[in-house]
Amino acid sequence: MADLRINLAGIKSPNPFWLASAPPTNSGYQVQRAFEAGWGGAVWKTLGDPILNVSSRFAALSFNGQRVAGFNNIELITDRPLDVNLKEIYETKKKFPNHAIIASLMVEPKQEKWHEIVKRVEDVGVDGLELNFGCPHGMAERGMGAASGQVPALVEKQTYWVKEVAKTPVIVKLTPNITDITATAEAACNGGADAISLINTINSLMGVDLDTWNTIPHVAGKGAHGGYCGPAVKPIALNMVAECARHPNVNVPISGIGGISNWKDAVEFMLMGATGVQVCTAAMHHGFRIVEDMIEGLSNYLDSKGIASVSDIVGKSVPKYSDWGDLDLNYNIVARINTDVCINCNKCHIACEDTSHQCIDMLTDANGKSYLKVREEDCVGCNLCSIVCPVDGAIDMIEVPRELPPMTWNERQAALNGSLTCNVDVTN
Ligand SMILES: Cc1cc2nc3c(=O)[nH]c(=O)nc-3n(C[C@H](O)[C@H](O)[C@H](O)COP(=O)(O)O)c2cc1C
């Protein structure tokens, strides 16, 4: 059986599955039950100065029958006293010395505030710290969370303050509510971060009630933007992880977060550079026991590939992720419809005819039976027909022999004018 242990910047854990800082890690009772269920680590619900929460707090997006395809919250950091949390962290660590407990922290952007809280949480034996520069609501209005996390200079400064006193590894948790996440990732590295974690939640408004015209959720008839997470955010999170992983100045381990619901999602994040992963929404939706399937699935996957340790897959797909300008312009695929499997629903024809390249013909065979055929010479290989097709195996995307040698846009431009820039005149 493959070795599932990870070591993220010095934080050791029996497997790569951690619970993210959120309601599932709100108390010692919960974290201990999570460890018993199999979770390798837990990032405690963010600690800081006392706050007040509102009711209600959550809303979810159901899509085509799938409950909780996306999840939204307007909850703040822990509403339990710091002393109580610290006592429970101490007890939990004593009971589970080999599991990772990371204290998530959020305080005002003041040096003495960071020094004070770091000392207090390290005194109770945490394995690491995670600085929450990501919470998009409530705390941001007070200069904390995303308000700090959107300004690279503040990320760097506060990370530096923490590193002045921290004895355990420091993970900086990044907000996705920013144009270029590598800017804040780099700032965290410059401040001395030992690792980064991403993503926190995305600014969102879940909906509006058509009868009352209230926002969803609302608090006594008023709403405020919340933080979006769950399966719907996975592609956004995966891209951000990949962008950080391939950035030359972001050279610390990554803890991947965002829409991870099963072992396959976790493997994708690890292939794209994450040393381990964190999960919130999936645990809130299905409970702690999902980790059993995650461990078993990951273990079987590694065994089936003959991979001895989960660490061996970290970052393996990063070299395959690049800029558009590095893609081969002369690589071609086309759609091919398998008439044996096709049910003639015409969805591919409609999609291609109305919104793509009008290259799927409706034909009739000698017996008068209609069928669909792709005019391959006109197909651009966009994938749309295979995406809308409801039947597995009815449409294959096939690589066609190339007529020209590989050439990227960047190579083409360099050959044309010795420059990698596009030289588009935007003044006209
Ligand atoms: C209700 C709720 C509360 C959260 N509270 C915190 C928090 O206190 N600190 C923090 O860093 N992230 C918090 N998060 C964000 C999660 O840790 C995580 O980054 C995010 O939910 C994305 O992961 P997911 O798609 O697996 O849910 C919270 C998320 C939810 C849904």
Short mmCIF file of C-alpha atoms and ligand atoms in Angstrom, two decimals:
data_model
loop_
_atom_site.label_atom_id
_atom_site.label_comp_id
_atom_site.label_asym_id
_atom_site.label_seq_id
_atom_site.Cartn_x
_atom_site.Cartn_y
_atom_site.Cartn_z
CA MET A 1 0.00 0.00 0.00
CA ALA A 2 1.29 3.43 -0.97
CA ASP A 3 2.62 5.78 1.69
CA LEU A 4 0.04 8.54 2.18
CA ARG A 5 2.02 10.56 4.69
CA ILE A 6 2.87 14.14 3.80
CA ASN A 7 5.27 16.74 5.11
CA LEU A 8 4.09 20.23 4.24
CA ALA A 9 6.83 22.71 5.11
CA GLY A 10 7.66 20.65 8.21
CA ILE A 11 4.06 19.93 9.20
CA LYS A 12 3.63 16.16 9.20
CA SER A 13 0.34 14.43 8.67
CA PRO A 14 -0.67 10.76 8.24
CA ASN A 15 -2.46 11.58 4.98
CA PRO A 16 -2.96 14.65 2.75
CA PHE A 17 -6.58 15.24 3.79
CA TRP A 18 -7.06 18.16 6.17
CA LEU A 19 -10.25 19.87 7.20
CA ALA A 20 -10.15 23.56 6.25
CA SER A 21 -10.69 26.28 8.82
CA ALA A 22 -14.49 26.51 8.98
CA PRO A 23 -17.47 25.15 10.98
CA PRO A 24 -16.19 21.51 10.87
CA THR A 25 -13.13 22.58 12.92
CA ASN A 26 -14.96 24.81 15.36
CA SER A 27 -14.28 22.79 18.52
CA GLY A 28 -12.20 20.06 20.09
CA TYR A 29 -15.19 17.71 20.04
CA GLN A 30 -15.46 18.05 16.26
CA VAL A 31 -11.74 17.90 15.44
CA GLN A 32 -11.28 14.81 17.61
CA ARG A 33 -14.18 13.08 15.88
CA ALA A 34 -12.72 14.10 12.53
CA PHE A 35 -9.35 12.57 13.44
CA GLU A 36 -11.07 9.40 14.58
CA ALA A 37 -12.85 9.29 11.20
CA GLY A 38 -9.48 9.46 9.43
CA TRP A 39 -8.71 13.12 8.61
CA GLY A 40 -4.97 13.68 8.71
CA GLY A 41 -5.08 17.29 9.85
CA ALA A 42 -7.34 20.16 10.79
CA VAL A 43 -6.98 23.89 10.43
CA TRP A 44 -8.86 25.20 13.45
CA LYS A 45 -11.71 27.68 12.87
CA THR A 46 -10.01 31.07 12.68
CA LEU A 47 -9.00 32.52 16.06
CA GLY A 48 -8.92 36.22 16.79
CA ASP A 49 -10.65 38.90 18.79
CA PRO A 50 -14.26 38.08 19.76
CA ILE A 51 -16.89 38.72 17.09
CA LEU A 52 -20.66 38.58 16.78
CA ASN A 53 -22.30 36.45 14.10
CA VAL A 54 -25.66 36.92 12.36
CA SER A 55 -28.53 34.53 11.69
CA SER A 56 -29.04 33.24 9.02
CA ARG A 57 -25.59 32.57 7.50
CA PHE A 58 -25.57 30.02 4.70
CA ALA A 59 -27.16 29.51 1.31
CA ALA A 60 -26.54 26.91 -1.38
CA LEU A 61 -26.91 26.56 -5.09
CA SER A 62 -28.68 23.44 -6.30
CA PHE A 63 -28.06 22.76 -9.96
CA ASN A 64 -30.07 20.28 -11.99
CA GLY A 65 -30.84 18.20 -8.93
CA GLN A 66 -27.38 18.35 -7.41
CA ARG A 67 -27.68 19.79 -3.91
CA VAL A 68 -24.91 22.12 -2.76
CA ALA A 69 -23.20 22.50 -6.12
CA GLY A 70 -22.08 25.81 -4.65
CA PHE A 71 -22.17 27.10 -1.07
CA ASN A 72 -22.24 30.62 0.29
CA ASN A 73 -21.74 31.96 3.80
CA ILE A 74 -21.70 35.23 5.71
CA GLU A 75 -20.20 33.70 8.85
CA LEU A 76 -17.22 35.35 10.54
CA ILE A 77 -14.29 33.82 12.46
CA THR A 78 -14.79 31.85 15.70
CA ASP A 79 -17.37 33.24 18.09
CA ARG A 80 -15.96 31.19 20.97
CA PRO A 81 -13.55 32.68 23.53
CA LEU A 82 -9.86 32.30 22.70
CA ASP A 83 -9.12 30.60 26.04
CA VAL A 84 -11.69 27.90 25.35
CA ASN A 85 -10.30 27.24 21.89
CA LEU A 86 -6.73 27.10 23.20
CA LYS A 87 -7.67 24.62 25.93
CA GLU A 88 -9.39 22.37 23.37
CA ILE A 89 -6.47 22.59 20.95
CA TYR A 90 -4.13 21.51 23.76
CA GLU A 91 -6.34 18.55 24.69
CA THR A 92 -6.82 17.50 21.07
CA LYS A 93 -3.10 17.61 20.32
CA LYS A 94 -2.40 15.49 23.43
CA LYS A 95 -4.87 12.86 22.25
CA PHE A 96 -3.72 12.92 18.61
CA PRO A 97 0.00 13.72 18.66
CA ASN A 98 0.55 12.41 15.11
CA HIS A 99 -2.21 14.43 13.49
CA ALA A 100 -1.65 17.97 12.23
CA ILE A 101 -3.35 20.81 14.06
CA ILE A 102 -2.90 24.20 12.49
CA ALA A 103 -4.15 27.37 14.13
CA SER A 104 -5.82 29.76 11.71
CA LEU A 105 -5.30 33.33 12.84
CA MET A 106 -6.76 36.72 12.01
CA VAL A 107 -6.00 39.90 13.90
CA GLU A 108 -5.73 43.60 13.16
CA PRO A 109 -2.75 44.49 10.95
CA LYS A 110 -0.60 45.47 13.95
CA GLN A 111 2.75 43.93 14.82
CA GLU A 112 2.02 43.53 18.55
CA LYS A 113 -1.34 41.88 17.84
CA TRP A 114 0.29 39.24 15.64
CA HIS A 115 3.13 38.65 18.11
CA GLU A 116 0.71 38.17 20.98
CA ILE A 117 -1.61 35.67 19.30
CA VAL A 118 1.24 33.66 17.74
CA LYS A 119 2.83 33.15 21.15
CA ARG A 120 -0.45 32.14 22.75
CA VAL A 121 -1.36 29.50 20.15
CA GLU A 122 2.14 28.09 19.92
CA ASP A 123 2.15 27.64 23.70
CA VAL A 124 -0.63 25.05 23.39
CA GLY A 125 1.30 22.91 20.93
CA VAL A 126 -0.03 23.63 17.43
CA ASP A 127 1.96 22.17 14.53
CA GLY A 128 1.68 25.26 12.40
CA LEU A 129 -0.06 28.56 11.80
CA GLU A 130 -2.30 29.64 8.95
CA LEU A 131 -2.76 33.38 8.47
CA ASN A 132 -6.27 34.10 7.26
CA PHE A 133 -5.90 36.93 4.76
CA GLY A 134 -8.92 35.72 2.89
CA CYS A 135 -12.25 36.07 4.68
CA PRO A 136 -14.24 38.26 2.23
CA HIS A 137 -16.93 39.66 4.51
CA GLY A 138 -17.35 41.16 7.95
CA MET A 139 -13.70 41.12 8.93
CA ALA A 140 -12.60 42.85 5.71
CA GLU A 141 -14.60 45.92 6.70
CA ARG A 142 -12.36 46.06 9.79
CA GLY A 143 -9.13 45.95 7.78
CA MET A 144 -8.62 42.22 8.28
CA GLY A 145 -9.12 39.12 6.10
CA ALA A 146 -9.49 39.92 2.41
CA ALA A 147 -8.87 43.64 3.03
CA SER A 148 -5.35 42.72 4.07
CA GLY A 149 -5.07 39.89 1.61
CA GLN A 150 -5.77 42.07 -1.43
CA VAL A 151 -2.75 44.29 -0.79
CA PRO A 152 0.57 42.54 -1.44
CA ALA A 153 2.49 44.96 0.80
CA LEU A 154 0.18 44.16 3.74
CA VAL A 155 0.49 40.43 3.13
CA GLU A 156 4.26 40.68 3.11
CA LYS A 157 4.44 42.91 6.19
CA GLN A 158 2.11 40.83 8.32
CA THR A 159 3.75 37.57 7.29
CA TYR A 160 7.06 39.12 8.27
CA TRP A 161 5.70 40.13 11.69
CA VAL A 162 4.46 36.60 12.29
CA LYS A 163 7.77 35.11 11.21
CA GLU A 164 9.59 37.38 13.67
CA VAL A 165 8.22 35.28 16.54
CA ALA A 166 6.83 32.05 15.08
CA LYS A 167 8.56 28.80 15.98
CA THR A 168 6.23 26.64 13.87
CA PRO A 169 5.73 26.73 10.07
CA VAL A 170 3.65 29.63 8.77
CA ILE A 171 1.09 29.07 6.00
CA VAL A 172 -0.40 32.15 4.37
CA LYS A 173 -3.99 31.61 3.19
CA LEU A 174 -4.76 33.66 0.11
CA THR A 175 -7.94 35.32 -1.07
CA PRO A 176 -9.16 34.63 -4.61
CA ASN A 177 -10.82 38.06 -4.68
CA ILE A 178 -7.92 39.61 -6.51
CA THR A 179 -6.94 39.91 -10.18
CA ASP A 180 -3.62 38.07 -9.97
CA ILE A 181 -3.20 35.69 -7.05
CA THR A 182 0.49 35.20 -7.80
CA ALA A 183 1.10 38.80 -6.67
CA THR A 184 -0.04 38.03 -3.13
CA ALA A 185 1.54 34.58 -3.22
CA GLU A 186 4.85 36.21 -4.06
CA ALA A 187 4.32 38.79 -1.31
CA ALA A 188 3.78 35.98 1.19
CA CYS A 189 7.03 34.35 0.07
CA ASN A 190 8.85 37.68 0.39
CA GLY A 191 7.50 37.99 3.93
CA GLY A 192 9.02 34.62 4.78
CA ALA A 193 5.99 32.31 4.51
CA ASP A 194 6.84 28.62 4.77
CA ALA A 195 3.81 27.66 2.65
CA ILE A 196 0.70 29.12 1.08
CA SER A 197 -2.85 27.80 1.07
CA LEU A 198 -5.56 28.70 -1.41
CA ILE A 199 -8.31 29.49 -2.01
CA ASN A 200 -10.52 31.12 0.57
CA THR A 201 -14.08 31.93 -0.53
CA ILE A 202 -15.11 34.06 -3.53
CA ASN A 203 -17.29 37.17 -3.18
CA SER A 204 -20.81 36.19 -4.07
CA LEU A 205 -24.52 36.88 -3.82
CA MET A 206 -26.36 33.59 -3.95
CA GLY A 207 -29.70 34.83 -5.18
CA VAL A 208 -32.78 36.98 -4.77
CA ASP A 209 -36.19 35.70 -3.62
CA LEU A 210 -38.69 36.41 -6.39
CA ASP A 211 -41.61 36.87 -3.98
CA THR A 212 -40.09 38.90 -1.15
CA TRP A 213 -37.26 40.47 -3.22
CA ASN A 214 -34.96 39.70 -0.30
CA THR A 215 -31.44 38.53 -0.90
CA ILE A 216 -30.57 34.86 -0.22
CA PRO A 217 -29.57 34.54 2.56
CA HIS A 218 -30.96 37.60 4.31
CA VAL A 219 -30.82 38.88 7.86
CA ALA A 220 -34.10 40.56 8.80
CA GLY A 221 -34.63 41.60 5.18
CA LYS A 222 -31.10 42.75 4.44
CA GLY A 223 -28.24 40.98 2.73
CA ALA A 224 -24.51 41.37 2.27
CA HIS A 225 -22.04 39.67 -0.02
CA GLY A 226 -20.86 36.28 1.15
CA GLY A 227 -18.09 33.82 0.39
CA TYR A 228 -18.63 31.21 -2.32
CA CYS A 229 -17.13 27.71 -2.15
CA GLY A 230 -17.97 24.08 -2.87
CA PRO A 231 -17.77 22.04 -6.10
CA ALA A 232 -18.60 25.06 -8.31
CA VAL A 233 -15.37 26.87 -7.38
CA LYS A 234 -13.01 23.95 -8.04
CA PRO A 235 -11.89 25.04 -11.54
CA ILE A 236 -11.12 28.55 -10.25
CA ALA A 237 -9.18 27.21 -7.29
CA LEU A 238 -7.30 24.65 -9.39
CA ASN A 239 -6.18 27.33 -11.82
CA MET A 240 -4.99 29.57 -8.98
CA VAL A 241 -3.04 26.71 -7.41
CA ALA A 242 -1.50 25.91 -10.80
CA GLU A 243 -0.61 29.55 -11.45
CA CYS A 244 1.17 29.74 -8.10
CA ALA A 245 2.87 26.38 -8.59
CA ARG A 246 4.40 27.41 -11.91
CA HIS A 247 5.37 30.92 -10.86
CA PRO A 248 9.16 31.23 -10.59
CA ASN A 249 9.05 33.38 -7.45
CA VAL A 250 6.50 31.31 -5.56
CA ASN A 251 8.77 28.63 -4.23
CA VAL A 252 7.00 27.30 -1.14
CA PRO A 253 4.72 24.25 -0.70
CA ILE A 254 1.02 24.71 -1.43
CA SER A 255 -2.00 23.50 0.50
CA GLY A 256 -4.80 23.25 -2.07
CA ILE A 257 -8.36 24.26 -1.17
CA GLY A 258 -11.58 24.87 -3.08
CA GLY A 259 -14.32 22.50 -4.14
CA ILE A 260 -12.44 19.32 -3.25
CA SER A 261 -15.09 16.65 -2.71
CA ASN A 262 -13.38 13.32 -3.39
CA TRP A 263 -10.02 11.64 -3.91
CA LYS A 264 -9.97 12.47 -7.63
CA ASP A 265 -10.27 16.19 -6.93
CA ALA A 266 -7.45 15.86 -4.42
CA VAL A 267 -5.20 14.09 -6.92
CA GLU A 268 -5.83 16.84 -9.47
CA PHE A 269 -4.77 19.51 -6.96
CA MET A 270 -1.68 17.52 -6.03
CA LEU A 271 -0.72 16.95 -9.66
CA MET A 272 -1.05 20.71 -10.09
CA GLY A 273 1.37 21.39 -7.26
CA ALA A 274 -0.42 21.01 -3.93
CA THR A 275 1.43 19.01 -1.30
CA GLY A 276 -1.84 18.38 0.54
CA VAL A 277 -5.47 19.48 0.40
CA GLN A 278 -8.08 21.02 2.65
CA VAL A 279 -11.83 20.37 2.54
CA CYS A 280 -14.76 22.31 3.95
CA THR A 281 -18.01 22.20 1.94
CA ALA A 282 -17.91 18.47 1.11
CA ALA A 283 -17.51 17.68 4.82
CA MET A 284 -20.37 20.06 5.69
CA HIS A 285 -22.54 18.37 3.06
CA HIS A 286 -21.75 14.72 3.73
CA GLY A 287 -20.06 14.54 7.13
CA PHE A 288 -16.61 13.46 8.29
CA ARG A 289 -16.92 9.90 6.92
CA ILE A 290 -16.21 10.99 3.33
CA VAL A 291 -12.55 10.82 4.25
CA GLU A 292 -12.71 7.01 4.29
CA ASP A 293 -13.49 6.97 0.55
CA MET A 294 -10.87 9.62 -0.04
CA ILE A 295 -8.14 7.57 1.64
CA GLU A 296 -9.18 4.35 -0.03
CA GLY A 297 -9.55 5.94 -3.46
CA LEU A 298 -6.18 7.69 -3.28
CA SER A 299 -4.46 4.58 -2.01
CA ASN A 300 -5.93 2.37 -4.77
CA TYR A 301 -5.05 4.98 -7.41
CA LEU A 302 -1.42 5.13 -6.32
CA ASP A 303 -1.18 1.33 -6.09
CA SER A 304 -2.71 0.91 -9.55
CA LYS A 305 -0.08 3.24 -10.95
CA GLY A 306 2.73 1.63 -9.01
CA ILE A 307 3.50 4.86 -7.16
CA ALA A 308 5.06 4.28 -3.75
CA SER A 309 4.32 7.60 -2.07
CA VAL A 310 1.68 10.28 -2.51
CA SER A 311 4.48 12.87 -2.47
CA ASP A 312 5.66 11.46 -5.80
CA ILE A 313 2.68 12.91 -7.67
CA VAL A 314 3.03 16.46 -6.34
CA GLY A 315 3.46 18.91 -9.21
CA LYS A 316 3.66 16.30 -11.96
CA SER A 317 1.20 18.22 -14.18
CA VAL A 318 2.69 21.66 -13.59
CA PRO A 319 5.08 21.51 -16.59
CA LYS A 320 2.03 20.75 -18.74
CA TYR A 321 0.36 24.06 -17.75
CA SER A 322 1.59 27.06 -19.67
CA ASP A 323 0.63 30.31 -21.39
CA TRP A 324 -1.68 30.28 -24.41
CA GLY A 325 1.20 31.57 -26.51
CA ASP A 326 3.08 28.32 -25.87
CA LEU A 327 0.35 26.06 -27.31
CA ASP A 328 0.93 24.28 -30.63
CA LEU A 329 -1.11 26.02 -33.36
CA ASN A 330 -0.66 23.08 -35.73
CA TYR A 331 -2.11 20.37 -33.49
CA ASN A 332 -5.56 19.25 -34.69
CA ILE A 333 -8.36 17.09 -33.38
CA VAL A 334 -11.77 16.46 -34.92
CA ALA A 335 -15.06 15.01 -33.68
CA ARG A 336 -16.12 11.58 -34.85
CA ILE A 337 -19.63 10.31 -34.16
CA ASN A 338 -20.05 6.60 -33.39
CA THR A 339 -23.32 5.83 -35.13
CA ASP A 340 -23.65 2.54 -33.22
CA VAL A 341 -23.83 4.41 -29.93
CA CYS A 342 -25.44 7.70 -31.03
CA ILE A 343 -29.14 7.99 -30.14
CA ASN A 344 -29.79 10.69 -32.77
CA CYS A 345 -30.91 13.23 -30.20
CA ASN A 346 -29.41 15.95 -32.40
CA LYS A 347 -28.01 17.94 -29.50
CA CYS A 348 -24.57 17.96 -31.12
CA HIS A 349 -26.03 19.09 -34.45
CA ILE A 350 -27.96 21.94 -32.85
CA ALA A 351 -24.98 23.08 -30.78
CA CYS A 352 -22.66 23.00 -33.77
CA GLU A 353 -25.17 24.57 -36.15
CA ASP A 354 -26.30 27.38 -33.84
CA THR A 355 -23.18 28.21 -31.85
CA SER A 356 -20.11 26.64 -33.37
CA HIS A 357 -18.83 25.78 -36.87
CA GLN A 358 -21.79 24.22 -38.72
CA CYS A 359 -19.93 21.01 -39.53
CA ILE A 360 -22.30 18.22 -38.35
CA ASP A 361 -24.57 17.08 -41.20
CA MET A 362 -27.87 15.23 -40.82
CA LEU A 363 -27.84 12.49 -43.48
CA THR A 364 -30.03 9.57 -44.48
CA ASP A 365 -28.67 6.10 -45.21
CA ALA A 366 -29.83 3.66 -47.93
CA ASN A 367 -32.53 2.31 -45.61
CA GLY A 368 -33.96 5.75 -44.98
CA LYS A 369 -32.51 5.91 -41.45
CA SER A 370 -31.15 9.31 -40.47
CA TYR A 371 -27.69 9.69 -38.95
CA LEU A 372 -25.22 12.44 -38.06
CA LYS A 373 -21.78 12.86 -39.59
CA VAL A 374 -19.01 15.34 -38.96
CA ARG A 375 -17.47 17.09 -42.00
CA GLU A 376 -13.97 16.68 -40.63
CA GLU A 377 -12.38 19.17 -42.99
CA ASP A 378 -14.52 21.93 -41.41
CA CYS A 379 -14.32 20.74 -37.78
CA VAL A 380 -12.08 22.91 -35.59
CA GLY A 381 -11.97 20.41 -32.71
CA CYS A 382 -13.68 22.73 -30.24
CA ASN A 383 -15.16 19.80 -28.18
CA LEU A 384 -18.64 21.41 -27.93
CA CYS A 385 -20.49 18.48 -29.55
CA SER A 386 -18.88 15.96 -27.21
CA ILE A 387 -19.61 18.24 -24.24
CA VAL A 388 -23.35 18.49 -24.97
CA CYS A 389 -23.71 14.84 -26.04
CA PRO A 390 -25.69 12.96 -23.36
CA VAL A 391 -24.32 9.50 -24.27
CA ASP A 392 -20.84 8.37 -23.20
CA GLY A 393 -18.81 7.11 -26.13
CA ALA A 394 -21.11 8.50 -28.83
CA ILE A 395 -18.60 11.17 -29.89
CA ASP A 396 -14.83 10.75 -29.81
CA MET A 397 -12.38 13.56 -30.31
CA ILE A 398 -9.65 12.14 -32.53
CA GLU A 399 -6.19 13.51 -33.19
CA VAL A 400 -5.63 13.90 -36.94
CA PRO A 401 -2.24 13.59 -38.59
CA ARG A 402 -0.54 16.96 -38.64
CA GLU A 403 0.16 18.71 -41.91
CA LEU A 404 2.67 21.14 -40.42
CA PRO A 405 5.35 20.77 -37.74
CA PRO A 406 4.57 22.07 -34.21
CA MET A 407 4.60 25.86 -33.90
CA THR A 408 3.39 28.06 -31.08
CA TRP A 409 2.07 31.61 -31.33
CA ASN A 410 5.18 32.86 -29.58
CA GLU A 411 7.43 31.01 -32.02
CA ARG A 412 5.38 32.32 -34.94
CA GLN A 413 5.64 35.92 -33.78
CA ALA A 414 9.33 35.56 -33.07
CA ALA A 415 9.86 34.18 -36.56
CA LEU A 416 7.77 36.95 -38.11
CA ASN A 417 9.31 39.98 -36.49
CA GLY A 418 11.82 38.91 -33.95
CA SER A 419 9.50 39.97 -31.16
CA LEU A 420 7.25 38.04 -28.80
CA THR A 421 4.70 40.85 -28.58
CA CYS A 422 1.55 40.91 -30.62
CA ASN A 423 2.02 44.50 -31.85
CA VAL A 424 -1.70 45.20 -32.02
CA ASP A 425 -2.40 48.90 -32.52
CA VAL A 426 -5.06 49.74 -29.91
CA THR A 427 -5.18 53.46 -30.72
CA ASN A 428 -7.57 53.08 -33.68
C1 LIG B 1 -19.35 28.52 6.66
C2 LIG B 1 -17.91 28.73 6.33
C3 LIG B 1 -17.08 29.34 7.24
C4 LIG B 1 -15.74 29.54 6.94
N1 LIG B 1 -14.92 30.10 7.87
C5 LIG B 1 -13.62 30.25 7.61
C6 LIG B 1 -12.72 30.73 8.60
O1 LIG B 1 -13.10 31.01 9.74
N2 LIG B 1 -11.43 30.89 8.27
C7 LIG B 1 -10.94 30.58 7.03
O2 LIG B 1 -9.74 30.73 6.77
N3 LIG B 1 -11.77 30.09 6.08
C8 LIG B 1 -13.07 29.92 6.34
N4 LIG B 1 -13.89 29.37 5.38
C9 LIG B 1 -13.33 29.02 4.06
C10 LIG B 1 -12.88 27.56 3.99
O3 LIG B 1 -11.84 27.31 4.89
C11 LIG B 1 -12.39 27.21 2.56
O4 LIG B 1 -11.30 28.04 2.23
C12 LIG B 1 -13.47 27.41 1.50
O5 LIG B 1 -14.73 27.01 2.00
C13 LIG B 1 -13.16 26.63 0.21
O6 LIG B 1 -13.15 25.25 0.43
P1 LIG B 1 -14.40 24.28 0.05
O7 LIG B 1 -14.76 24.56 -1.37
O8 LIG B 1 -13.91 22.90 0.31
O9 LIG B 1 -15.52 24.67 0.96
C14 LIG B 1 -15.23 29.15 5.68
C15 LIG B 1 -16.07 28.51 4.76
C16 LIG B 1 -17.41 28.28 5.09
C17 LIG B 1 -18.29 27.59 4.09
#
